[in-house]
Structures are given as structure tokens and as C-alpha cells.
Short mmCIF file of C-alpha atoms and ligand atoms in Angstrom, two decimals:
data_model
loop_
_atom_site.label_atom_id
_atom_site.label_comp_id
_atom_site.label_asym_id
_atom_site.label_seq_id
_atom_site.Cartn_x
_atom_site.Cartn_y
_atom_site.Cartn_z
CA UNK A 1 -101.01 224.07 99.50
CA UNK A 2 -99.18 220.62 98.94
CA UNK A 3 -95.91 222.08 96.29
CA UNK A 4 -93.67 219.76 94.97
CA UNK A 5 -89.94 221.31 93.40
CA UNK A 6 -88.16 219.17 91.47
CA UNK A 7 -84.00 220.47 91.39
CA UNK A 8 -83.23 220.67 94.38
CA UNK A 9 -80.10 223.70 94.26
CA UNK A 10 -79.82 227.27 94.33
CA UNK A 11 -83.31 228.12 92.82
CA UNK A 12 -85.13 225.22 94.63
CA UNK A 13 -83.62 224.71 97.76
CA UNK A 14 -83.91 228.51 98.85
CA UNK A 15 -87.66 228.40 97.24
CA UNK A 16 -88.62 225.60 98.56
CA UNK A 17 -87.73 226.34 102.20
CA UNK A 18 -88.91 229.80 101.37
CA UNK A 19 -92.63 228.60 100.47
CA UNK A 20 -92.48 226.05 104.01
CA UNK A 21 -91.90 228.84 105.72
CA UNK A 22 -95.36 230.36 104.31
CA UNK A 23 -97.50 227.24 105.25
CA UNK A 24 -97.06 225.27 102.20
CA UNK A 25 -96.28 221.75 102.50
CA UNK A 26 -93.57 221.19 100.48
CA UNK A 27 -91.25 218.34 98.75
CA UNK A 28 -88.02 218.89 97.44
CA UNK A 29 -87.00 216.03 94.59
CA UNK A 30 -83.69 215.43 92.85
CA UNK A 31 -81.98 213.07 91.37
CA UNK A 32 -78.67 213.23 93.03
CA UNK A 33 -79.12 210.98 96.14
CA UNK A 34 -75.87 212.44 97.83
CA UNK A 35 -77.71 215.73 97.82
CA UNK A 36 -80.91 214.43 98.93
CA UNK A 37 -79.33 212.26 101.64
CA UNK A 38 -77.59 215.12 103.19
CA UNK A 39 -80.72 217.39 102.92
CA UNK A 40 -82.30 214.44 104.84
CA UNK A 41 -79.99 214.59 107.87
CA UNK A 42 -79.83 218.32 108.33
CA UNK A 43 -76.73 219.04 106.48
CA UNK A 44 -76.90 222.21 104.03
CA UNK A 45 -75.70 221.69 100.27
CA UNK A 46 -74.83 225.15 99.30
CA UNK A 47 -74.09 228.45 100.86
CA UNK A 48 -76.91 231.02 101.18
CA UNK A 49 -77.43 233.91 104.43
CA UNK A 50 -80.58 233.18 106.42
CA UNK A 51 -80.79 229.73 105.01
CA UNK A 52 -79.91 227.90 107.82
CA UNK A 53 -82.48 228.51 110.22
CA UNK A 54 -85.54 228.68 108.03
CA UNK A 55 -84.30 224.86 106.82
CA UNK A 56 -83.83 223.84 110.16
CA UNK A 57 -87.05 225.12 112.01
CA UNK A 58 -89.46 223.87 108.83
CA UNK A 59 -87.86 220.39 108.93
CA UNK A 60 -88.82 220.19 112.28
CA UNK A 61 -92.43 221.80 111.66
CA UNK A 62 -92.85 218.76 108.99
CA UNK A 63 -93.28 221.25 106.50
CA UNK A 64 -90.17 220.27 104.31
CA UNK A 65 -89.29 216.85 102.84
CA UNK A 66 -86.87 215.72 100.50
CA UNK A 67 -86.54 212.68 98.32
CA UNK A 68 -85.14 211.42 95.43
CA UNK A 69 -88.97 209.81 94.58
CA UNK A 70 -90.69 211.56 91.72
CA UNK A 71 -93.74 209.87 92.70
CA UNK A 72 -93.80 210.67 96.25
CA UNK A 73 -93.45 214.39 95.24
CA UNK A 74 -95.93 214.97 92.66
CA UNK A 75 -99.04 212.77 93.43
CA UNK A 76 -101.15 214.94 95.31
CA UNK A 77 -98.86 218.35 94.52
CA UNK A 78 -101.13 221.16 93.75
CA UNK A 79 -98.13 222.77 91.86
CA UNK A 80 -95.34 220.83 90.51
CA UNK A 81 -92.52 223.49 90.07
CA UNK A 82 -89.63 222.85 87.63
CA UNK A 83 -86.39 224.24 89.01
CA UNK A 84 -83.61 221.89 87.25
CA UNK A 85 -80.60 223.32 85.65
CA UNK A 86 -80.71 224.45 81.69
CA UNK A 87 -76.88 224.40 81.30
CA UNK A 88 -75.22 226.01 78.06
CA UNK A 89 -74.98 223.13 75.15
CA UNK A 90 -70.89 223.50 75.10
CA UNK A 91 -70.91 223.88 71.45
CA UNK A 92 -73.75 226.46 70.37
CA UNK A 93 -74.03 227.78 74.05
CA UNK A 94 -77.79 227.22 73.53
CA UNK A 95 -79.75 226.24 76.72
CA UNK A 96 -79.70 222.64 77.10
CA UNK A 97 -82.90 221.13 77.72
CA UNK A 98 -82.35 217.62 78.70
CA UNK A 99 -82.88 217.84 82.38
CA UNK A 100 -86.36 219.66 82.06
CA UNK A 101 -87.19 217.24 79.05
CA UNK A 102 -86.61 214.40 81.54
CA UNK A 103 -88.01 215.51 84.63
CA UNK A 104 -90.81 216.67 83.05
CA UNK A 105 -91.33 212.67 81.28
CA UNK A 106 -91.32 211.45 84.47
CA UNK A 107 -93.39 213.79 86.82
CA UNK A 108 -95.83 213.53 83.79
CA UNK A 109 -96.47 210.00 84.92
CA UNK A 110 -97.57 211.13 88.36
CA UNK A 111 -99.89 213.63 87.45
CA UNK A 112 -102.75 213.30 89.80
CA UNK A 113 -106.03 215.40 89.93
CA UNK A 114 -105.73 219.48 88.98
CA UNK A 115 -101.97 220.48 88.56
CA UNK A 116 -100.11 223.72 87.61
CA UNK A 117 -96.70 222.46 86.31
CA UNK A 118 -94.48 225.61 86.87
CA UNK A 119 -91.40 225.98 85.04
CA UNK A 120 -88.81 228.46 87.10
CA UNK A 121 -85.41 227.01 85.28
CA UNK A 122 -84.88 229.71 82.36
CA UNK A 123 -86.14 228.16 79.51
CA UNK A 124 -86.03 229.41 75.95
CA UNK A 125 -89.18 230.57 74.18
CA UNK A 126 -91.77 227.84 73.43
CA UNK A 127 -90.20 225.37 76.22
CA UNK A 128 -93.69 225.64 77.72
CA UNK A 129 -95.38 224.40 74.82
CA UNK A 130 -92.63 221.00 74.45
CA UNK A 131 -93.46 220.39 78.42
CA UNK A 132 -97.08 220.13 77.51
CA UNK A 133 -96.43 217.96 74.75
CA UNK A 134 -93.96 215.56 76.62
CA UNK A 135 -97.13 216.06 79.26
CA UNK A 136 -99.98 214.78 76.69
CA UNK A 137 -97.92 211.86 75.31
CA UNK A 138 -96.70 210.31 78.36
CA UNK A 139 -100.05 211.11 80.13
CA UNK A 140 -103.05 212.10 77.89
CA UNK A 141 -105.47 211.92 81.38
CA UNK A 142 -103.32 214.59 82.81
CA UNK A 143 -105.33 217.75 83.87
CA UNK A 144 -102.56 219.83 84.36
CA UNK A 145 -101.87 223.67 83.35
CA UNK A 146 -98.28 224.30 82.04
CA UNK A 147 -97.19 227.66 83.27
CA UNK A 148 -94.10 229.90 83.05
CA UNK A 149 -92.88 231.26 86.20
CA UNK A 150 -89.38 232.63 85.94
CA UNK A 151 -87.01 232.87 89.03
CA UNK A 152 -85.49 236.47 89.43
CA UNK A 153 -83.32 235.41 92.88
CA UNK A 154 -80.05 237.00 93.25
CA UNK A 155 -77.72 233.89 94.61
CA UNK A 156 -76.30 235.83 97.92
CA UNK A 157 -79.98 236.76 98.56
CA UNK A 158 -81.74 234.21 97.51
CA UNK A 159 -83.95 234.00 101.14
CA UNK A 160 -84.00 238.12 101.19
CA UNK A 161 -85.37 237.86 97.36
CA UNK A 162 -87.82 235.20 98.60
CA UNK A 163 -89.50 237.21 101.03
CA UNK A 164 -89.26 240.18 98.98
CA UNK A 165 -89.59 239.99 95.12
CA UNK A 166 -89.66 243.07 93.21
CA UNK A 167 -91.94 241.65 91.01
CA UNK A 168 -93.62 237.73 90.63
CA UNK A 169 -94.36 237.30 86.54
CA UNK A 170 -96.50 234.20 85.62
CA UNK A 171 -97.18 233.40 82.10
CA UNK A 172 -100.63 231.30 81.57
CA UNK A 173 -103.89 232.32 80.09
CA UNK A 174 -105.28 229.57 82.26
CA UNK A 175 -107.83 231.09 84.64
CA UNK A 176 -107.71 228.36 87.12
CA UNK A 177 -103.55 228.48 86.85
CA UNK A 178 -103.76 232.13 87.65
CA UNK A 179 -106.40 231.44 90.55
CA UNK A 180 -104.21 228.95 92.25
CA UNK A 181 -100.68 231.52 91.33
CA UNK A 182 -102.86 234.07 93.39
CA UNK A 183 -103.78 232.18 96.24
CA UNK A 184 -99.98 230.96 96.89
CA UNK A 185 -98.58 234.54 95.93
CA UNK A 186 -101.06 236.15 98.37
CA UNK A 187 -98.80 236.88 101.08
CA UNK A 188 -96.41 238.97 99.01
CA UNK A 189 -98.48 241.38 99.17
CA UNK A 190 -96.00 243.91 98.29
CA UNK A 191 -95.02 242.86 95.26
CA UNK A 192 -96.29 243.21 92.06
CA UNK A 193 -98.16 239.70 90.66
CA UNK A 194 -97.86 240.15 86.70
CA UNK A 195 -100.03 237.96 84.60
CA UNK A 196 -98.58 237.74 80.93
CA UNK A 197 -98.72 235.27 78.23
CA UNK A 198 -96.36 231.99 78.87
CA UNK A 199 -93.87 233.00 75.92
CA UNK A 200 -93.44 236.86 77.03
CA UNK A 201 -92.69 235.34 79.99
CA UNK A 202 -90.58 233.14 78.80
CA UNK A 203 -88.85 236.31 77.30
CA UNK A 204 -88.94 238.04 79.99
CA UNK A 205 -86.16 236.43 81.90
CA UNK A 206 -83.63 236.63 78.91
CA UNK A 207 -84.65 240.09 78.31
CA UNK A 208 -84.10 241.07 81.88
CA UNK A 209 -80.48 239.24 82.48
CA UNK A 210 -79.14 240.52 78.85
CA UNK A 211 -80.04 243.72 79.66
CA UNK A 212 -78.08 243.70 83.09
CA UNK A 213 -75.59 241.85 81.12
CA UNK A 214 -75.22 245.06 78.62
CA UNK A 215 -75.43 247.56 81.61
CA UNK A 216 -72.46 245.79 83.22
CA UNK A 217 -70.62 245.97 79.93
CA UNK A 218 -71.19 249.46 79.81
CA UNK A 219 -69.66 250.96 83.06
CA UNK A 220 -66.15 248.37 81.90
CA UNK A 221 -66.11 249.66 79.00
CA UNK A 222 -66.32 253.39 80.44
CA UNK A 223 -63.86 252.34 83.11
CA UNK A 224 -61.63 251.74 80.09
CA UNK A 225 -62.22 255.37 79.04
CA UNK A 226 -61.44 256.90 82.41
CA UNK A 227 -58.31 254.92 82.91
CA UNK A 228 -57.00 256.84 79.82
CA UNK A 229 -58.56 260.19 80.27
CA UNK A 230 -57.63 260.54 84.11
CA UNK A 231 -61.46 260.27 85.36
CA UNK A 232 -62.84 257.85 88.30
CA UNK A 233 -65.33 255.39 87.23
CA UNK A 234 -66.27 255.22 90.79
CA UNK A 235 -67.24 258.75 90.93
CA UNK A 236 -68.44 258.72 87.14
CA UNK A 237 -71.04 255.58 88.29
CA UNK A 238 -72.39 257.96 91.11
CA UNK A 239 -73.15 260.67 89.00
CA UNK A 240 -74.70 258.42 86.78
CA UNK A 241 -76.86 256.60 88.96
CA UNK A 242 -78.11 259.59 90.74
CA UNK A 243 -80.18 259.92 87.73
CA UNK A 244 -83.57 258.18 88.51
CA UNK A 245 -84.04 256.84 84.50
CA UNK A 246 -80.15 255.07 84.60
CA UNK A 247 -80.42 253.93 88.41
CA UNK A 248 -77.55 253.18 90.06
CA UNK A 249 -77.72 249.43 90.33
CA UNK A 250 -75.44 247.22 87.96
CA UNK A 251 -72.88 250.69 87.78
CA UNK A 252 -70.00 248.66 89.40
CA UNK A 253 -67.36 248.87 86.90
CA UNK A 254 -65.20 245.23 87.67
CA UNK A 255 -63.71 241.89 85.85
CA UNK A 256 -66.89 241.34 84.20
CA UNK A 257 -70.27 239.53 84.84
CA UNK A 258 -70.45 235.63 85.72
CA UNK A 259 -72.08 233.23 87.60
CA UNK A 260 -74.44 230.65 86.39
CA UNK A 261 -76.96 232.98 84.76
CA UNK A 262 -75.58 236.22 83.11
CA UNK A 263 -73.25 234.58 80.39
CA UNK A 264 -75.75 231.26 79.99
CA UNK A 265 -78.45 233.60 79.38
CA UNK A 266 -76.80 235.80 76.98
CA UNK A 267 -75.66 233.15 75.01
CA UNK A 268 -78.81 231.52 74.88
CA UNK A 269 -80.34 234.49 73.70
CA UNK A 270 -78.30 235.19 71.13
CA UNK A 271 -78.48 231.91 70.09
CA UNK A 272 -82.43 232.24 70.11
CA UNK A 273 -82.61 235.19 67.75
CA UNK A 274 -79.99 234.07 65.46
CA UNK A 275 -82.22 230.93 65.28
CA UNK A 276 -84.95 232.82 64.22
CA UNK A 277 -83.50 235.39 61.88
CA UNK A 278 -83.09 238.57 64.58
CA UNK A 279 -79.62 240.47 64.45
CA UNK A 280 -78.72 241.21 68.42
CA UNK A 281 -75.70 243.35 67.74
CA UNK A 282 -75.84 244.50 71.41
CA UNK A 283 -75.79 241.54 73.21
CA UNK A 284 -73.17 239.26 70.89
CA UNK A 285 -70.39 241.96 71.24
CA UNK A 286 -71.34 241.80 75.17
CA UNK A 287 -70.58 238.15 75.38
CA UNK A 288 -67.23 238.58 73.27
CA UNK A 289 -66.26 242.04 75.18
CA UNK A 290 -66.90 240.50 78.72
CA UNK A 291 -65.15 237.45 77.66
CA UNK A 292 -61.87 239.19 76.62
CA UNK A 293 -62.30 241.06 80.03
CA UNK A 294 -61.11 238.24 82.34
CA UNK A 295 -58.17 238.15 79.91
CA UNK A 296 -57.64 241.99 80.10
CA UNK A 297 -57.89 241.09 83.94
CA UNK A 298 -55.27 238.90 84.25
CA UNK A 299 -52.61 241.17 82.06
CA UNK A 300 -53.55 244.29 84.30
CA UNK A 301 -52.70 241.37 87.51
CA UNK A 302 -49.13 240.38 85.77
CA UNK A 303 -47.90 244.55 84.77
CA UNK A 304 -49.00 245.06 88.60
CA UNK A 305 -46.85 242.52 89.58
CA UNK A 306 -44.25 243.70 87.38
CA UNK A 307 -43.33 239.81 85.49
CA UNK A 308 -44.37 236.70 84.14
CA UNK A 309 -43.03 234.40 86.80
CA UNK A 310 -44.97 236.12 89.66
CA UNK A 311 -46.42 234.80 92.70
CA UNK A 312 -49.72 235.83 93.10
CA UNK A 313 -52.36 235.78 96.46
CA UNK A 314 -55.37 235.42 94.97
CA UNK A 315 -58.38 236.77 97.58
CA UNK A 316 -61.80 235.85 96.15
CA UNK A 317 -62.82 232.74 94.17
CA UNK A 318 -66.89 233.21 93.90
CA UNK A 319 -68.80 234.48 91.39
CA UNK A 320 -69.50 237.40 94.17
CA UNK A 321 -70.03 237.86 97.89
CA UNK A 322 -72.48 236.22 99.63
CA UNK A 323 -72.36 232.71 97.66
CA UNK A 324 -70.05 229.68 97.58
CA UNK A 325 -71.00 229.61 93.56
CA UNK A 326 -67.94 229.17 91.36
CA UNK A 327 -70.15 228.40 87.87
CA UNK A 328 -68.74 231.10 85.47
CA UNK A 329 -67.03 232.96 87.56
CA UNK A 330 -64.92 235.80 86.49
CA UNK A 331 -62.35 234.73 89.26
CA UNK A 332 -62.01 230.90 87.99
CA UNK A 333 -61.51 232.53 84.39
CA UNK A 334 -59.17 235.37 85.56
CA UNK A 335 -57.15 232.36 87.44
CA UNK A 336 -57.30 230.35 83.81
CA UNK A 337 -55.95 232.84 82.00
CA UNK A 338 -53.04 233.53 85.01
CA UNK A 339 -51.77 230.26 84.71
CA UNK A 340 -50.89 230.58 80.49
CA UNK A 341 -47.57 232.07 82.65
CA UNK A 342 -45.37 230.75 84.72
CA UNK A 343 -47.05 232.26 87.65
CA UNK A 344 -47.65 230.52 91.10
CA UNK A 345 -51.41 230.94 92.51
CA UNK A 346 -52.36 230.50 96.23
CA UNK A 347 -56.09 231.53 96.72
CA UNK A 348 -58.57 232.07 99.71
CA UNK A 349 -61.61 232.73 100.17
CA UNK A 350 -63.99 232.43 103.12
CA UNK A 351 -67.10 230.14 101.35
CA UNK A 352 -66.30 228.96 97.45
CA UNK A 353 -63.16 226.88 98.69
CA UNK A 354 -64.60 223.51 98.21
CA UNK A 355 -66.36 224.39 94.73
CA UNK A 356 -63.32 226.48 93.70
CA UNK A 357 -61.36 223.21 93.86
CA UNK A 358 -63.49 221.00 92.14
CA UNK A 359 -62.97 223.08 89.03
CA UNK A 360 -59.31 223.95 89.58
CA UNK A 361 -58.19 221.00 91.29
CA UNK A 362 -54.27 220.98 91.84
CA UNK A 363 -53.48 223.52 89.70
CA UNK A 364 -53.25 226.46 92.37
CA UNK A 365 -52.15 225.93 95.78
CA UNK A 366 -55.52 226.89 98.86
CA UNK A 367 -54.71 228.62 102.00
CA UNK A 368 -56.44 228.34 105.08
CA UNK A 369 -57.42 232.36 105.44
CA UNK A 370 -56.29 235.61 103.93
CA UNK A 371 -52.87 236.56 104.94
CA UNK A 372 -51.63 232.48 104.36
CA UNK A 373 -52.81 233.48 100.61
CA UNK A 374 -50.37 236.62 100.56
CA UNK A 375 -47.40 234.98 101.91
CA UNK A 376 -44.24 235.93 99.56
CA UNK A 377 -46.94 237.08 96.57
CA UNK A 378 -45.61 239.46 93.95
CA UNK A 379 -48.95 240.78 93.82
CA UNK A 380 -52.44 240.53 95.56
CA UNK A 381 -55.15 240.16 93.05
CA UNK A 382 -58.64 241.04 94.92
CA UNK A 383 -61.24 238.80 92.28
CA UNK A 384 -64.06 238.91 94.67
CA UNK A 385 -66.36 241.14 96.43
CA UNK A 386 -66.22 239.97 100.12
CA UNK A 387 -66.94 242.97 102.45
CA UNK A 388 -64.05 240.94 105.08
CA UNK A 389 -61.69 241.77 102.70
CA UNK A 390 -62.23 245.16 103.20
CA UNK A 391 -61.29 244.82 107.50
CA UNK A 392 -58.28 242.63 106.68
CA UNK A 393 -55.03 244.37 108.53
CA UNK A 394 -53.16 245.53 105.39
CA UNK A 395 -49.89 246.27 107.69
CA UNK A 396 -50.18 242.89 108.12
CA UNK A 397 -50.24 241.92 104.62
CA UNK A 398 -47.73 244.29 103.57
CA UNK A 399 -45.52 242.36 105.78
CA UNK A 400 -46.15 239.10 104.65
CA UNK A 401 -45.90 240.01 100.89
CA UNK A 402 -42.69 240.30 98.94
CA UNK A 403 -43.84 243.44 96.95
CA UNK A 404 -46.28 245.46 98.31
CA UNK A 405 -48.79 245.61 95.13
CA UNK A 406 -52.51 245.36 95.00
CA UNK A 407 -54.39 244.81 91.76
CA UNK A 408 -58.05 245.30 93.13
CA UNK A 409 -60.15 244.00 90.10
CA UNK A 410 -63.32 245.02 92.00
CA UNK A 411 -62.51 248.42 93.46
CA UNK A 412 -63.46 246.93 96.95
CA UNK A 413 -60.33 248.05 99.40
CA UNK A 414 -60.05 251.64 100.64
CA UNK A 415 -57.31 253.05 98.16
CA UNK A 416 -56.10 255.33 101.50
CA UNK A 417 -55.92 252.69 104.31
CA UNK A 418 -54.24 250.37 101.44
CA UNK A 419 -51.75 253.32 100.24
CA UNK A 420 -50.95 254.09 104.03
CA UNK A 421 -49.68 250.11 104.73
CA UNK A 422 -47.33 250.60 102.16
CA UNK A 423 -49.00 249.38 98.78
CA UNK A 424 -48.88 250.64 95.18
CA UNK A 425 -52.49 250.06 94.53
CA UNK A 426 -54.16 249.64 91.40
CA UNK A 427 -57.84 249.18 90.29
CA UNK A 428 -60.33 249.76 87.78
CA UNK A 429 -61.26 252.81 86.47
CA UNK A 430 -58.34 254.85 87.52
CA UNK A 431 -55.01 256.06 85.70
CA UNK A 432 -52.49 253.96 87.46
P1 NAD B 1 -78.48 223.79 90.13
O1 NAD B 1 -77.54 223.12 89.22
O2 NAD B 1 -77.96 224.41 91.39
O3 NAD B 1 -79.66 222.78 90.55
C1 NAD B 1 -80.35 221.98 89.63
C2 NAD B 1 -80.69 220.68 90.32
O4 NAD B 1 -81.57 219.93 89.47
C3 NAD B 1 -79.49 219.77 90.59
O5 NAD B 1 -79.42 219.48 91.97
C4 NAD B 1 -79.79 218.49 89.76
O6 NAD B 1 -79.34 217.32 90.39
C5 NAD B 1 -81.29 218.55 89.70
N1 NAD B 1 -81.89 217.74 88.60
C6 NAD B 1 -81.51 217.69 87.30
N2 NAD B 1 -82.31 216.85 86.63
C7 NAD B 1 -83.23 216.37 87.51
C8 NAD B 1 -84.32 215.47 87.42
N3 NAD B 1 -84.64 214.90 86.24
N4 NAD B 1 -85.04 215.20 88.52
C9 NAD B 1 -84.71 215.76 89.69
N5 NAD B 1 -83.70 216.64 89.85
C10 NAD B 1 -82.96 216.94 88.77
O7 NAD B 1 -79.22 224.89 89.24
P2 NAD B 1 -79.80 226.31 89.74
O8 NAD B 1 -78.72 227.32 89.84
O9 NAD B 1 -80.70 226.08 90.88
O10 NAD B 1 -80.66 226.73 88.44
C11 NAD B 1 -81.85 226.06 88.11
C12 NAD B 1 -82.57 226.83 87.01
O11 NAD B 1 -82.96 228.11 87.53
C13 NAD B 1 -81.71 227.12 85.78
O12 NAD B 1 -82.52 227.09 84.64
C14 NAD B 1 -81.23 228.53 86.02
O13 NAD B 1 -80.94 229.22 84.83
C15 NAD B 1 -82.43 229.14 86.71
N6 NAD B 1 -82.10 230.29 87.58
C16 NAD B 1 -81.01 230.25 88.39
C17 NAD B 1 -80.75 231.31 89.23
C18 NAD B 1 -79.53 231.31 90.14
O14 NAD B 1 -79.20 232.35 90.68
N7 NAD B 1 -78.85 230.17 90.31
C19 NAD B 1 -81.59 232.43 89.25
C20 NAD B 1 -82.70 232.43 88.42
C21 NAD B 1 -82.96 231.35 87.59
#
């Protein structure tokens, strides 16, 4: 099948290699010809495990291309695939359609024979309807199908999710759409194809992330209540999760949700239903409550370290492990809210380095590995995830430190190895 993905980052690059890898010949179009020019001459743009070789070894199959020509894309694509960013409008946090509004305008000119246009990007309700519009005026020849077909990739596992969805949701009433959605689903053959109409799923996507969204709010709110009543929220979350209707995913009490999706798509929503009337009670006091989190984050970092005018070695910049995304993450916000004091920062961490800076630029200092980041610190402040962190030698950074104190803000060190070097260790969840 001849697929043509238009955004070429951490949906469509991991999807597009991902569907080469199948068989498909496919081309990878965006705009930014720095990206495009890189992708040409084997250098990665982003961070993502098992991305690598599956780029490499279907570039040299001539199964992937990439090019910054809509045209030589599309014509002749069976599927066109939409996969451009739908950032938050900075004012009313609704999803900004621009870049699917525009893409689609110009792949509509293209159009060539029988073609499902597939959106992946989250789109509000009703997007669907506005592509085929743009689709009809630009084109009115155009036999295309306008589907919905939302992206439920994890970034960090973007090439395991891939090869293994839990579950691949189309939304057409189209019977020739859903024949050719079959025929390039067929070899997941473990996971569940769900046909639905294009605005549930539309929905579905926002429904899914807001209710993760809420779930993660719940377990920092109850680590709240344990600090006070002398419970774990570790322990709590196990006992929790053990029961098969709660599940123990998205238990991890921490500094709150980010990345690019969870507080876009929140806001988005909530922007939808007050748009149309709906009171979402539930998922506006999530966006304010996770929001005042990084804050509550960065005063438990300064009482660790005991005053205003601390040093701090920051370990952890990404959203979480396994990416080098910084978009909205909880340790870029944590970091914004440190530097209200007169606090020093020096940060590490082992892949968001060059995207960390781009949105902090001078205003911390960037060490070259972990224990460089502790030197002289007042406090270590643990913001990300990253299993390393866990095998760093704490004697080692107990040495280098000037107080030994650990604020772990994702309950990711072992509180015994850490108390053992020396520490006072603190983390979420607990009574100090
Ligand atoms: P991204 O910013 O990494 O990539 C988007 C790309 O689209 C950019 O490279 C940009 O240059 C390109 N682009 C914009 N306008 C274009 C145009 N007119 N023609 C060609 N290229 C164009 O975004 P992303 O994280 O990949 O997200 C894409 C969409 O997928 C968003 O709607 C997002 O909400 C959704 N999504 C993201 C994830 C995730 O984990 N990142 C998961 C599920 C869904």
C-alpha cells in the first residue's frame, strides 16, 4: 500500500517507519526542511527506543522517503494520513487547528484516484467534517473518504505501541474506507480493529487522555492524604491496583501529568464542552489542581533544602523516561517556578538536554552527567523517571553535595540504599 504522512514528529516519524517496516511504501512530508534534510541523510530528529534500526534498515529497503513535497507524497497515496501538531490556542487553550487546516488545503490539491484521508493529530469533534469541506472546495473531483483515526502511542514506546496497539479505533461509515483500514491493519492481528462513527472517534481520544488525566490527579491528591495521615501512597497504589476494575496503571502518585498530550487535551476538552453548554466539573479542577502541583513541587524542593537561596541538582528534564520530549513537562514547570527564588539550578539528564535548553535557555546552568549536576547542591531534586538514576552511586553523590538531601518528586530512588549514603530523603506520599 503506497501511505503518505504528512508531520513528520513523534506521531509520524515512529508510524511511518512503523508501517515500512510492514511492506507499505511510505512518504514522510513536512514542512520544516531542516527536519526533512536530516531525515534524508540518516540522521534521527527525536529520541525514541528501537527507532534507530527500523529507520535505518527501511531506508535502505526503499521503503521510506521523506520530502518536504506535498505533491510527491500524496499523488498516488492510497491513504494520506494527517499527523501535524494541534497545539493549545495560548489564550482559550483550545486546539489550534491551523496546521491541519493548511495541510489539509494543500494535500487536497493532490488528490489523485480513491483516497482515505486519515486524521491521527487529536482533533476536536467535527474536525473531520471541516477537512472534507476544505477537501470539496479546493478539489470538488476529489474521491477521497475523510476518516478519523486517533493515535494512542505512548512517546517512550512509540515503536513497542506500533507493533502492539491495545486497540486501533477508526471512525468512517465509509465501506470502502473501512475495507482499505482492514487490509493495512491486517497484520495486527492481535489487536482489536474498532469501527465507530468519525465524531465518537473523534471523542474518543479526549475521553481516553482526560480520563488518565483524572486518574493521575487522583493518586496526588491521595498522596496528599497519606503525607498527613502517616500512610504510603506507594503501598496504598498497590493495593489499589490489585483490584482488576481500578487497574494498576496511571497509580504513580508524582509532580503531575505533562507532556504534549495530557494537559493540551484536557484543556481542549474542557474548552469543547463549555463551548457547547456541558459542565465538566471533573476535568476543569484537574487542569487547575495539576497545575498548582508543579508549584506545590517546587515548595516541597526549597523546605527540603532548608532556604530560598539554595543550590539545587536538578536530575531529570523530560516529560518522562524514555523520551527527549520537554513540551509540558512537569520538570520545565517545576524548574519555572524554582527560579521565582534566588536559587541556582544545574540540571542533567541523559536525552532531553538539547530540547530542555531551547525552552530554558541560560537561565539554569547543564552538566555533562549526573554527579557534575550535584556538585555543592543544597538539595537534589529527582523531576524525572530515568531507571539510571536509580544505579547512580549515591556515596558518590553524598560526597559531592553540600547537604545530603533528596527531594524525589517521583518516588524513583530506593529510600534504603539512599538513607544508607547518608541522605535525608524525602518523596511523595510519605510523612517526612
Ligand atoms: P510534532 O510537533 O512532533 O510534529 C508535528 C509535525 O508536523 C512537525 O514536524 C511540523 O513541522 C509538521 N507540520 C506542521 N504543519 C505542516 C504542514 N502543513 N505540512 C507538513 N508538515 C507540517 O507533533 P506530534 O507530537 O507528533 O503530534 C502530532 C499530533 O498527534 C497532535 O495532534 C498530537 O496531539 C497527536 N498525538 C501525539 C502523541 C504524542 O505522544 N506525541 C500521541 C497521540 C496523538
Amino acid at each position: 500500500m503506497k501511505i503518505a504522512i504528512i508531520g513528520t514528529g513523534y506521531v509520524g516519524l515512529p508510524s511511518g517507519v512503523g508501517f515500512a517496516e510492514q511492506g507499505n511504501q511510505v512518504t514522510c512530508i513536512d514542512k520544516n526542511v531542516e527536519k526533512i534534510t536530516k531525515l534524508q541523510n540518516g540522521q534521527l530528529t527525536l529520541f525514541e527506543n528501537g527507532l534507530e534500526e527500523l529507520y535505518k534498515s527501511n531506508m535502505a529497503a526503499g521503503r521510506l522517503k521523506f520530502t518536504t513535497s506535498m505533491q510527491e507524497g500524496v499523488t498516488d497515496a492510497d491513504i494520506v494520513i494527517l499527523a501535524v501538531g494541534t497545539p493549545p490556542h495560548p489564550v482559550t487553550k483550545e486546539a489550534d487547528l491551523q496546521y491541519i487546516e493548511a495541510a489539509t488545503r494543500e494535500l487536497a490539491l493532490y488528490l489523485n484516484g480513491y483516497t482515505v484521508v486519515a486524521t491521527k493529530s487529536t482533533v476536536p469533534v467535527g474536525t473531520g467534517d471541516k477537512i472534507e469541506d476544505i477537501i470539496r472546495s479546493v478539489n470538488p473531483a476529489a474521491d477521497a473518504d475523510v476518516i478519523s483515526l486517533p493515535e494512542f502511542l505512548r512517546e517512550g514506546f512509540a515503536i513497542h505501541d506500533f507493533f502492539a496497539p491495545d486497540r486501533i479505533i477508526a471512525g468512517t461509515d465509509s465501506l470502502r474506507a473501512k475495507q482499505l483500514i482492514s487490509k493495512l491493519y491486517e497484520p495486527f492481528k492481535e489487536a482489536k480493529l474498532l469501527f465507530i462513527s468519525r465524531r465518537s472517534s473523534e471523542t474518543v481520544k479526549y475521553a481516553s487522555n482526560a480520563f488518565l488525566a483524572v486518574k493521575i490527579n487522583y493518586i496526588n491528591e491521595m498522596a496528599n492524604f497519606c503525607e498527613k495521615a502517616g500512610a504510603n501512597i506507594d503501598e496504598v497504589a498497590t493495593g489499589m491496583g490489585l483490584d482488576s476494575r481500578i487497574g494498576a496503571k496511571f497509580l504513580k502518585a508524582g509532580p503531575g501529568y505533562g507532556g504534549s498530550c495530557f494537559p493540551k487535551d484536557t484543556n481542549a476538552m474542557a474548552f469543547m464542552a463549555r463551548q457547547i453548554g456541558i459542565n465538566m466539573p471533573l476535568i476543569e479542577t484537574t487542569i487547575t489542581e495539576n497545575e498548582n502541583r508543579y508549584k506545590l513541587m517546587a515548595q516541597r524542593i526549597l523546605k527540603a533544602a532548608g532556604k530560598k537561596e539554595a543550590v539545587i541538582g536538578v536530575l531529570g528534564l523530560a516529560f518522562k523516561d524514555g523520551t527527549d520530549d520537554c513540551r509540558t513537562s512537569p520538570a520545565i514547570h517545576i524548574i519555572e517556578a524554582l527560579l521565582q527564588y534566588p536559587v541556582r539550578i544545574t540540571a542533567y539528564d541523559p536525552k532531553a538536554m538539547p530540547s530542555a535548553q531551547k525552552l530554558l535557555g541560560d537561565k539554569i546552568s547543564y552538566a555533562a552527567d549526573a554527579y557534575a549536576a550535584v556538585k555543592e547542591a543544597d538539595v537534589i531534586a529527582v523531576l524525572t523517571e530515568w531507571k539510571d538514576f536509580r544505579l547512580l552511586d549515591m556515596n558518590r553523590l553524598a560526597a559531592l553535595t553540600k547537604q545530603k538531601v533528596i527531594m524525589d518528586c517521583r518516588n524513583l530512588l530506593e529510600p534504603t540504599t539512599v538513607r544508607q549514603a547518608g541522605f535525608t530523603y524525602y518523596c511523595v506520599g510519605q510523612k517526612d
